Coordinates of N, CA, C and O and ligand atoms in Angstrom, one line a residue:
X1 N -27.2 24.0 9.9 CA -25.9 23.6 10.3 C -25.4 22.4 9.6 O -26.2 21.4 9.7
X2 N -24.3 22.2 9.0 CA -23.4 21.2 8.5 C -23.3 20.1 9.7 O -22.7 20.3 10.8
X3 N -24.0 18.8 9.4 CA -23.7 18.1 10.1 C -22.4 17.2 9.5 O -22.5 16.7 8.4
X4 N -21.0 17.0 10.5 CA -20.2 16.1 10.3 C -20.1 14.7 10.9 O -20.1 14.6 12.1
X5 N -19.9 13.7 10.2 CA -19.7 12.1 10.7 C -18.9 11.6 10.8 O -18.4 11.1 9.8
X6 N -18.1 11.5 12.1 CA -16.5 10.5 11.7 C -16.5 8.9 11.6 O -16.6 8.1 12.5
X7 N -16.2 8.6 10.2 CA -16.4 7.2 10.3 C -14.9 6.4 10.7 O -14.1 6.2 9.8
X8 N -14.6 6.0 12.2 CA -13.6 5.6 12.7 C -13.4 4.3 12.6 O -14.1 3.6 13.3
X9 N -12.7 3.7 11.7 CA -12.2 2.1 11.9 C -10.5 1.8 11.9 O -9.5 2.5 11.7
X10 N -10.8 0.5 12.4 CA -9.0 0.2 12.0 C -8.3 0.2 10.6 O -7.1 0.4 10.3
X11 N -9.3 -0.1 9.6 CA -9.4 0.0 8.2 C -8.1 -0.5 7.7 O -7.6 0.3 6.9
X12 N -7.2 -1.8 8.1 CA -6.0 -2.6 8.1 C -6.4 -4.1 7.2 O -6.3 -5.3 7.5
X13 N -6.8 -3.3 5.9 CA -7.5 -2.1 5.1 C -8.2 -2.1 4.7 O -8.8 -3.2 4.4
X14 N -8.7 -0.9 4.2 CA -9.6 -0.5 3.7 C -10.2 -1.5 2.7 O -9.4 -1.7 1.8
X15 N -11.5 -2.2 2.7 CA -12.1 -3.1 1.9 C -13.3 -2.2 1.3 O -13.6 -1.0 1.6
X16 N -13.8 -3.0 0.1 CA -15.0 -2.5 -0.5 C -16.4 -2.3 0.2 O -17.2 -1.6 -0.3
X17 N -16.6 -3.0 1.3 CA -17.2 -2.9 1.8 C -17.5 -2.1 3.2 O -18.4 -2.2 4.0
X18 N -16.2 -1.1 3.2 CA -16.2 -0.3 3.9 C -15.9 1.2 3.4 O -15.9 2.2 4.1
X19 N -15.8 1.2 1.8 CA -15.9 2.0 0.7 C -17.3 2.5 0.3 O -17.4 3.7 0.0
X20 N -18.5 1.5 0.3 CA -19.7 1.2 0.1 C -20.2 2.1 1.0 O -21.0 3.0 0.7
X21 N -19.7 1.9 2.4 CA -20.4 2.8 3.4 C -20.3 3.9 3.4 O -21.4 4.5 3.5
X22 N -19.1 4.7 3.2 CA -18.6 6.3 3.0 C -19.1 6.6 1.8 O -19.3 7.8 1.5
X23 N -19.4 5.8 0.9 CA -20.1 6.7 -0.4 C -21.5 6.5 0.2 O -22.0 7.6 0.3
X24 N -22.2 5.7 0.5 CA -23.2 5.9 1.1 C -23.7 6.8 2.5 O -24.9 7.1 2.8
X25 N -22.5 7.0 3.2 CA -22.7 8.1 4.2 C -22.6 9.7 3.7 O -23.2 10.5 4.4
X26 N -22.1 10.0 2.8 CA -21.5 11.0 1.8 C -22.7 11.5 1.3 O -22.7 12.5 0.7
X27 N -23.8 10.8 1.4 CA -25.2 10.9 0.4 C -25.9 11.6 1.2 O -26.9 12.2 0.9
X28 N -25.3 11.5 2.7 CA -26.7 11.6 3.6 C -25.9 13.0 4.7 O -26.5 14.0 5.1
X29 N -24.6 12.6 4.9 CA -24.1 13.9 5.6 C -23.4 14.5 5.1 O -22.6 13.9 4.4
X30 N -23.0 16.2 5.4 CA -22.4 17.2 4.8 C -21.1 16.7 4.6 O -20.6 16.8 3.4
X31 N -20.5 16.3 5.4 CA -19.3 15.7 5.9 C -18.5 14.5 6.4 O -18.1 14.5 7.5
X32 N -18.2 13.5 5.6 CA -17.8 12.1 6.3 C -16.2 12.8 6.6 O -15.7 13.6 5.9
X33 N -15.6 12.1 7.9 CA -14.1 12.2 8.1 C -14.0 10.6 8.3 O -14.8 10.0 9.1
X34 N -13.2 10.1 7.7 CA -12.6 8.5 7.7 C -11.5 8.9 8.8 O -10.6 9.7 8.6
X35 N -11.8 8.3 9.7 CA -10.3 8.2 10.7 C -10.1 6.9 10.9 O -10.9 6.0 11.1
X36 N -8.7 7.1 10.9 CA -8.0 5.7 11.2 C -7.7 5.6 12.5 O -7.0 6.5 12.9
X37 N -8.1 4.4 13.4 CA -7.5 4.6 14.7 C -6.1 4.1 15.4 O -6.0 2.9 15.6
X38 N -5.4 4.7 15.6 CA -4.3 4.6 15.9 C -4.6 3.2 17.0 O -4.7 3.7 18.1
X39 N -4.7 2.2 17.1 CA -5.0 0.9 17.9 C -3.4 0.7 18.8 O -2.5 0.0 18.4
X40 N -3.5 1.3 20.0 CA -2.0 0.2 20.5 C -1.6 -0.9 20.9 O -0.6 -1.5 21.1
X41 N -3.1 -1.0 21.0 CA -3.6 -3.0 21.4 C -3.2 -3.8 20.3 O -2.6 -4.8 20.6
X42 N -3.3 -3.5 18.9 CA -3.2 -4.4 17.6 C -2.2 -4.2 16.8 O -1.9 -3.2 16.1
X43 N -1.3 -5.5 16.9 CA -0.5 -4.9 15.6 C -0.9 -5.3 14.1 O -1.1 -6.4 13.6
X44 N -0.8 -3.6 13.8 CA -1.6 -4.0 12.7 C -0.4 -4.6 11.3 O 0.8 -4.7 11.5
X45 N -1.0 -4.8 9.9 CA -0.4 -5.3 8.6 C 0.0 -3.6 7.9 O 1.0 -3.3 7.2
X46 N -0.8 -2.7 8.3 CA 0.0 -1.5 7.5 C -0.3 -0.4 8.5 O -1.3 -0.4 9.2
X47 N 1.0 0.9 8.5 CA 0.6 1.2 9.5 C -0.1 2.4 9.4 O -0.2 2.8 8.2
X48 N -0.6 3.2 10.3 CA -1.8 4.3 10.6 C -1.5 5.1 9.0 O -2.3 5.1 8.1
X49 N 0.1 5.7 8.9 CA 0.5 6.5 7.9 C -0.2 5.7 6.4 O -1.1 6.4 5.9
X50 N 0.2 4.5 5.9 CA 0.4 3.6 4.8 C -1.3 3.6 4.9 O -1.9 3.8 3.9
X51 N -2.1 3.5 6.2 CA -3.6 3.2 5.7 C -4.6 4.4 5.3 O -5.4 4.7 4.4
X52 N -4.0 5.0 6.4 CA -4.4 7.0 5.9 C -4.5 7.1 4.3 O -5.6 7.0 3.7
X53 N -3.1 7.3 3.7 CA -2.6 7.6 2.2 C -3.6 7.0 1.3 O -4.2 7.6 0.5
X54 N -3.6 5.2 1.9 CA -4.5 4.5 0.6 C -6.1 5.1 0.8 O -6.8 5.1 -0.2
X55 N -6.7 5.7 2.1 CA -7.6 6.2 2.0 C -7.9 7.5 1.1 O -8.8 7.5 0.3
X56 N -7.1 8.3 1.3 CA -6.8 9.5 0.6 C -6.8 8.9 -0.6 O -7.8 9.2 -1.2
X57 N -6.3 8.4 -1.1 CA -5.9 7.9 -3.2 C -6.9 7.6 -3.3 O -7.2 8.0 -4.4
X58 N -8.2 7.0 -2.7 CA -9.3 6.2 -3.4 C -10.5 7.7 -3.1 O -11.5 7.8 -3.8
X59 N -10.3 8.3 -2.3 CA -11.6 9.4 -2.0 C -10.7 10.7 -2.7 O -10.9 11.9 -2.3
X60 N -9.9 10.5 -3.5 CA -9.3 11.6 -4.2 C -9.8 12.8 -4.7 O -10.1 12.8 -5.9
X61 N -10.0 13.9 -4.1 CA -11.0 15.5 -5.5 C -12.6 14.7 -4.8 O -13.8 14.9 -5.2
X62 N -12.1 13.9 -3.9 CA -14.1 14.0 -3.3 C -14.4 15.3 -2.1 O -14.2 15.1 -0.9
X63 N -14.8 16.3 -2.5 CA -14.9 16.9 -1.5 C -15.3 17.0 0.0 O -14.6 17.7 0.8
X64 N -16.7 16.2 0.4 CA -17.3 16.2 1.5 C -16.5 14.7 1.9 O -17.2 13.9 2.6
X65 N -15.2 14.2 1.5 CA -15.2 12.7 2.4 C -13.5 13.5 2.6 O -12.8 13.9 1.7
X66 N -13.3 13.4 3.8 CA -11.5 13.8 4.5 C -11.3 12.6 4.9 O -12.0 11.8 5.3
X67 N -10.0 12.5 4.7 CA -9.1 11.3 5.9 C -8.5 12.2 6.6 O -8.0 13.3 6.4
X68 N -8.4 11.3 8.1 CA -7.6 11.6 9.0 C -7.1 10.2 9.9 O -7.5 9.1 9.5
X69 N -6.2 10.5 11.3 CA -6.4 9.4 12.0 C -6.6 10.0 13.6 O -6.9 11.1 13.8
X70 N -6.3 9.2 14.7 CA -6.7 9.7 15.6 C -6.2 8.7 16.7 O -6.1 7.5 16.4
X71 N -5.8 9.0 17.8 CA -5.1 8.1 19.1 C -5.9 8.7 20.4 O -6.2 9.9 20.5
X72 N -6.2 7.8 21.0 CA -7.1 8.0 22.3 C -8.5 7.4 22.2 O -8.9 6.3 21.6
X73 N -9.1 8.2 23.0 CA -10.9 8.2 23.4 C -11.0 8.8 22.1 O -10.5 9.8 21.8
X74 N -12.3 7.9 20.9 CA -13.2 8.2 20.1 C -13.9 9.7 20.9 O -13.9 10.7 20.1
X75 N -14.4 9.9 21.7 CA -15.2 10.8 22.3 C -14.4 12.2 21.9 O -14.9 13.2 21.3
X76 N -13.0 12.0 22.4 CA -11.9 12.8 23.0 C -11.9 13.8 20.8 O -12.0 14.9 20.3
X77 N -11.7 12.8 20.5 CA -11.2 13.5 18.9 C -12.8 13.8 18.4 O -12.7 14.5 17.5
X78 N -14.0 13.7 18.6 CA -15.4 13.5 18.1 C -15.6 15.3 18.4 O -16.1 16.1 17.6
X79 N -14.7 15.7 20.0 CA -14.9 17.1 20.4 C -13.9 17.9 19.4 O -14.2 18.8 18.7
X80 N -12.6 17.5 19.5 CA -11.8 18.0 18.6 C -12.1 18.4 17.1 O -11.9 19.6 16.8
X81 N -12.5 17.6 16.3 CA -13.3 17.9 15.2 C -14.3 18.5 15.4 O -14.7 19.2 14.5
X82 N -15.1 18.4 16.6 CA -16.6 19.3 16.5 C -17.6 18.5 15.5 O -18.3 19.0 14.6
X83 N -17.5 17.2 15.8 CA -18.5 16.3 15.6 C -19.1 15.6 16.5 O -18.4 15.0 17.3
X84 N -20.2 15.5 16.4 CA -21.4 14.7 16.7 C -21.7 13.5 16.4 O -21.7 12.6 17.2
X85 N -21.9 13.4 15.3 CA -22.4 12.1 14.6 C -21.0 11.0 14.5 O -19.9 11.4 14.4
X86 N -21.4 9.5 14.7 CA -20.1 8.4 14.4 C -21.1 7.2 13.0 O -22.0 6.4 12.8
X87 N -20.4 7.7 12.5 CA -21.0 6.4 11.4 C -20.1 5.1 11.8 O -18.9 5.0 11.9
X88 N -21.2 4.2 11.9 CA -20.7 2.8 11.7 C -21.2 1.7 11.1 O -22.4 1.9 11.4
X89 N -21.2 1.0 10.6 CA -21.7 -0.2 9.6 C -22.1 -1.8 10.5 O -21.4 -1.8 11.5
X90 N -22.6 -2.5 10.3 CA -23.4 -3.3 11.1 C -23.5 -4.7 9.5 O -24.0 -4.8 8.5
X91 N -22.8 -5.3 10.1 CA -22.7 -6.9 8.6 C -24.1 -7.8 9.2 O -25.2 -8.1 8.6
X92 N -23.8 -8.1 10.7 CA -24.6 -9.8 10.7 C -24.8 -9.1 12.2 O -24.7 -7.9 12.4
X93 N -25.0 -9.7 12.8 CA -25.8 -10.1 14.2 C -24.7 -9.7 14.9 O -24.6 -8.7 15.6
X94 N -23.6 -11.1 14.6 CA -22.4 -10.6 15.3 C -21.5 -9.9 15.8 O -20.5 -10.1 16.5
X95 N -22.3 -8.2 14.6 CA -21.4 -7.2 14.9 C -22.1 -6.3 16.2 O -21.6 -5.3 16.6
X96 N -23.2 -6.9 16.6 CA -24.5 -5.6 17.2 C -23.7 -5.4 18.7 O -23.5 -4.4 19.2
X97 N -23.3 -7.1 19.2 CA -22.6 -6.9 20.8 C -21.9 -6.0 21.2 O -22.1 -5.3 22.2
X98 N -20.6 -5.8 20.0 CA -19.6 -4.5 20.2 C -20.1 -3.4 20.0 O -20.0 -2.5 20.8
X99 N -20.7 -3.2 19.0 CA -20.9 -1.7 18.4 C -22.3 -1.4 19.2 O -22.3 -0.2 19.6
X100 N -23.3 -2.1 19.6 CA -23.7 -1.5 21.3 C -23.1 -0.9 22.0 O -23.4 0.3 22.4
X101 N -21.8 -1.9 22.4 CA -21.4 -1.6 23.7 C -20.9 -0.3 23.5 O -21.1 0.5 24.3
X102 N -20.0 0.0 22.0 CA -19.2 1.1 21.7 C -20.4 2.5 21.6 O -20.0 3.6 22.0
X103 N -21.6 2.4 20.9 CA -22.5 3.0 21.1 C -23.0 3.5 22.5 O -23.0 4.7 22.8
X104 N -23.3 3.0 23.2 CA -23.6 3.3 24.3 C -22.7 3.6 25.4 O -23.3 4.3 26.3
X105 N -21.4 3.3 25.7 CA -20.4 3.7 26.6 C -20.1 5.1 25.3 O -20.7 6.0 25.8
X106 N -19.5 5.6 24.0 CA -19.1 7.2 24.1 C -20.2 7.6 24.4 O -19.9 8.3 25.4
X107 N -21.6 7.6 24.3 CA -22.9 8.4 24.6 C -23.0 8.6 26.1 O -23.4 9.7 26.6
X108 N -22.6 7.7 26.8 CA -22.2 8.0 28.7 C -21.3 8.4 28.8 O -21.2 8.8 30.0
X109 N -20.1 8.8 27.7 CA -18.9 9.7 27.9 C -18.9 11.0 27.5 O -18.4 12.0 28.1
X110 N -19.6 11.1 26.1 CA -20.3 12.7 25.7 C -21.4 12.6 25.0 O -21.4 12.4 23.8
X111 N -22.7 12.9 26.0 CA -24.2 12.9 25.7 C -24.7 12.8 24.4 O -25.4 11.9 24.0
X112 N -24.0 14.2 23.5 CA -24.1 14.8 22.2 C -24.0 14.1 21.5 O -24.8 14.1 20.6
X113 N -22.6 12.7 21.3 CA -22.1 12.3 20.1 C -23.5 10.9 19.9 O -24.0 10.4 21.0
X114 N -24.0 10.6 18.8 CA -24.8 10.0 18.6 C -24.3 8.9 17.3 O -23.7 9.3 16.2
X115 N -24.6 7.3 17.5 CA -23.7 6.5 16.1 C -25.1 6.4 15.5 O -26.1 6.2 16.1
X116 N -24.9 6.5 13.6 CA -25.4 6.1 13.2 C -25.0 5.1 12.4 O -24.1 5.3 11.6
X117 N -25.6 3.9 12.4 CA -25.4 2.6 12.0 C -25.9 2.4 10.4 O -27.1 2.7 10.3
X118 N -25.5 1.9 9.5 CA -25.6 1.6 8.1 C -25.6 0.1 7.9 O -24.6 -0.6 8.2
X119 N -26.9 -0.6 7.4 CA -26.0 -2.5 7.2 C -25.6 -2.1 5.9 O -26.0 -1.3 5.1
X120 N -24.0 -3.3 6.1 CA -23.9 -3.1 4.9 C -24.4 -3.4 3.8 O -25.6 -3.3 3.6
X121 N -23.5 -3.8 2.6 CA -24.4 -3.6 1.3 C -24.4 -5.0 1.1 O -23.5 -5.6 1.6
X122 N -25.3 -5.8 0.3 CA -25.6 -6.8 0.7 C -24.2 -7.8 0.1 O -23.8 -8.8 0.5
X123 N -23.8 -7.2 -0.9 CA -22.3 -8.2 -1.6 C -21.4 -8.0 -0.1 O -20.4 -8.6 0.0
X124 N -21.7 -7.2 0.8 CA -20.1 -7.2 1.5 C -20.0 -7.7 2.5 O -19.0 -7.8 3.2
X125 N -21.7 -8.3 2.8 CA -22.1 -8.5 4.1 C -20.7 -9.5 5.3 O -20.6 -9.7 6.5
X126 N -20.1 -9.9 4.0 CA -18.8 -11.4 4.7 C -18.0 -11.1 4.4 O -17.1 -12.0 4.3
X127 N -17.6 -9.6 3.9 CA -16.3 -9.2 4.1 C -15.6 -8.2 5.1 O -16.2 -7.2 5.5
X128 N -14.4 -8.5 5.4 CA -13.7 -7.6 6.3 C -12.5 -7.6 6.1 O -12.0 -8.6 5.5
X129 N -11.6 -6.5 6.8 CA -10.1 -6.3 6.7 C -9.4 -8.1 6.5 O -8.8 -8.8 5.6
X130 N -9.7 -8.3 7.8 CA -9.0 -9.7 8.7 C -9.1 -10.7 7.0 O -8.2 -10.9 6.2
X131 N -10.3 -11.2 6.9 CA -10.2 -11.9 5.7 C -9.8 -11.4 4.4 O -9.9 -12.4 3.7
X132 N -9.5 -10.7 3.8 CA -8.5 -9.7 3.1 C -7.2 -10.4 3.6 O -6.5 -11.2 2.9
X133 N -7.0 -10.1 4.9 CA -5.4 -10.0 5.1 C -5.0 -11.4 4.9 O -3.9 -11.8 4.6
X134 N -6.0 -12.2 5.2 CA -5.8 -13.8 5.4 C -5.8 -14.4 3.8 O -4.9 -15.1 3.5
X135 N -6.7 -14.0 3.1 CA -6.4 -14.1 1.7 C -5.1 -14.1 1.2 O -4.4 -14.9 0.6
X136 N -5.0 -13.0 1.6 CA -3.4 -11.8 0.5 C -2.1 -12.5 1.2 O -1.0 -12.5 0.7
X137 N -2.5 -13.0 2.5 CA -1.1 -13.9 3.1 C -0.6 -14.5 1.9 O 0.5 -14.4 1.3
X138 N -2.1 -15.3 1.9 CA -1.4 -16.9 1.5 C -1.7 -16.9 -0.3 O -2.1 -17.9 -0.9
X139 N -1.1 -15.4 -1.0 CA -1.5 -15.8 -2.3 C -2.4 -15.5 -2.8 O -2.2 -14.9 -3.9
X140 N -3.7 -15.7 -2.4 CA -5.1 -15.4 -2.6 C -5.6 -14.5 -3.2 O -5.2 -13.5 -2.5
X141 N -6.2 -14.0 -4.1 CA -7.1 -13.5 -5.1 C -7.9 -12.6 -4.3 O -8.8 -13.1 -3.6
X142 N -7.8 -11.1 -4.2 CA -8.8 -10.2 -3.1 C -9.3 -9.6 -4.0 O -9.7 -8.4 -3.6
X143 N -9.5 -10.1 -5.5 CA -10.0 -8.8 -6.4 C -11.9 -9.0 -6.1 O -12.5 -10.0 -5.8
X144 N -12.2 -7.5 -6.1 CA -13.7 -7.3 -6.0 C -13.8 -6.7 -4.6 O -14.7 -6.0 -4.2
X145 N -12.7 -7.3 -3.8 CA -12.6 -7.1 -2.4 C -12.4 -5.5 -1.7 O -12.9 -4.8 -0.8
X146 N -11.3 -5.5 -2.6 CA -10.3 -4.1 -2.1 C -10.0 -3.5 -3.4 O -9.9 -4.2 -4.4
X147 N -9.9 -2.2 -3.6 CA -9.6 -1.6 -5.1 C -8.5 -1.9 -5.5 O -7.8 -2.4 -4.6
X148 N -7.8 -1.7 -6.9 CA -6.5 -2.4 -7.3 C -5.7 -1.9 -6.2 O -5.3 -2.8 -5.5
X149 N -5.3 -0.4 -5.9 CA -4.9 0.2 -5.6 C -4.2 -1.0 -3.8 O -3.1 -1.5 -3.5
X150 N -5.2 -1.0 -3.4 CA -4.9 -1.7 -2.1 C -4.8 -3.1 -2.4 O -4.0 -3.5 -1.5
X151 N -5.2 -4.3 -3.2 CA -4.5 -5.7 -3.8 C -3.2 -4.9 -4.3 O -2.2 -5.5 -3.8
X152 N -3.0 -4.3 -4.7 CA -1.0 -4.2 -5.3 C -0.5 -3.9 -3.8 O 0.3 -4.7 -3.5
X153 N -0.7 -3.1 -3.1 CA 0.0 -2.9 -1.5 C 0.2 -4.3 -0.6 O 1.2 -4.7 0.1
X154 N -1.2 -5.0 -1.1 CA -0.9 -5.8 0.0 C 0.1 -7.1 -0.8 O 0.9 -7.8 -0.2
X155 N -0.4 -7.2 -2.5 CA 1.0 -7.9 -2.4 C 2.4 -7.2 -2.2 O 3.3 -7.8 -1.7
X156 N 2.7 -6.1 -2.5 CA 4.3 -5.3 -1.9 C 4.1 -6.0 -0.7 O 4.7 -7.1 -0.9
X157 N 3.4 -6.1 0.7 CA 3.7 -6.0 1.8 C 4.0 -7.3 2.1 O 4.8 -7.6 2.9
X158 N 3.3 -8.2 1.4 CA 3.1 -9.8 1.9 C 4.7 -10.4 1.3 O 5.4 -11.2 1.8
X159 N 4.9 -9.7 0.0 CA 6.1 -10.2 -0.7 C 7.7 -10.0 0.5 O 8.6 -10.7 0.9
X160 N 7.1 -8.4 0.6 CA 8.7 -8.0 1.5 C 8.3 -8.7 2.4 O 9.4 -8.9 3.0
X161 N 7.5 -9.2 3.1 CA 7.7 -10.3 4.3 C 8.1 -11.4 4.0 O 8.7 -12.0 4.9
X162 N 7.9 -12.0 2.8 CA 8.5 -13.7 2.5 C 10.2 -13.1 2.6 O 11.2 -13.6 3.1
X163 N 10.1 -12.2 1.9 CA 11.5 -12.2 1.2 C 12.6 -11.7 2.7 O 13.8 -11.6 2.4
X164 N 12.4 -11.4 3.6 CA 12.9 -11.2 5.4 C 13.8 -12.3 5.5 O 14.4 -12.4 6.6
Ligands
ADP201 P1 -12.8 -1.6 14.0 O1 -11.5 -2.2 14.4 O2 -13.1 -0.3 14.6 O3 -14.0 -2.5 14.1 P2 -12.9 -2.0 11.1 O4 -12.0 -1.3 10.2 O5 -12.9 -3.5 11.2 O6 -12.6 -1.3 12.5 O7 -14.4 -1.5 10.9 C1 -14.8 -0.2 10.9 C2 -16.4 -0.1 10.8 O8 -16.7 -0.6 9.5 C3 -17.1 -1.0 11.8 O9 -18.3 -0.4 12.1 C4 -17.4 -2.3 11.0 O10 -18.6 -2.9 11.4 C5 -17.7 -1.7 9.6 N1 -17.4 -2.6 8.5 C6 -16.4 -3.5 8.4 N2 -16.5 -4.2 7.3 C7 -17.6 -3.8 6.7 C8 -18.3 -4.2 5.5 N3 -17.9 -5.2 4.8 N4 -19.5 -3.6 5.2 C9 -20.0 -2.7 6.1 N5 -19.4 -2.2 7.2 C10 -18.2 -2.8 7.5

């Protein structure tokens, strides 16, 4: 049986070090789905549509890696797809508290779904969206960080905000 993995983040955006992971999840399961989570708690810098697309451009003609997004209970869309497995990525220590808690509360909500955890790769260990976004605010240099593709977005995005 084809096992599938949804790798769910806010991906606001997508960094290399969260690129790292889906090519490395891609190695091991039939199926990665990147979903984007529709967050109504966060407002995010680009939205669910704009982070989707840039997912899709960069996993382009890859067969076993889909984009999608998703609003609700992780659990709730994990049935919907008819997946099992959740890939998640693990940097430092300080990521173990949440992604516990998030590991073990869907597994009390549906038995079946099971996270598999990846550290990341060791260049990315100190990178994430947030520092990206904080960079690309103020001018900052994100190359190595994010593929061209997402440095030219985030300057469009940062620019049409000066210019408001
Ligand atoms: P969320 O808001 O769900 O935490 P993120 O987009 O920040 O969404 O992260 C999604 C997943 O990717 C999380 O499991 C996070 O730990 C992991 N992740 C984020 N940055 C990296 C990185 N640089 N290397 C490996 N995994 C990462």
């Amino acid at each position: 049986m084809a096992v599938i993995a949804v790798y769910p983040g806010s991906f606001d955006p997508i960094t290399n070090g969260h690129i790292d992971l889906v090519e490395r999840g891609a190695e091991i399961f039939d199926l990665i789905i990147v979903s984007v989570a529709d967050n109504v708690d966060k407002e995010p810098l680009f939205t669910v549509k704009e982070r989707a697309e840039m997912i899709r451009e960069i996993f382009k003609g890859r067969e076993n890696i889909q984009v999608d997004s998703f609003r609700g209970l992780l659990v709730d869309y994990l049935k919907k797809v008819k997946a099992n497995v959740v890939l998640r990525g693990l940097r430092a220590v300080s990521d173990f508290d949440y992604e516990a808690q998030m590991a073990l509360t869907n597994k009390k909500m549906y038995p079946p779904a099971e996270t598999f955890f990846l550290m990341s790769g060791e260049s990315y260990t100190y990178l994430s969206s947030s520092i990206v976004r904080e960079i690309a605010m103020y001018g900052g240099h994100v190359e190595g960080m994010v593929p061209k593709l997402v440095e030219n977005l985030l300057k469009d995005k940062y620019q049409k905000r000066r210019d408001r």
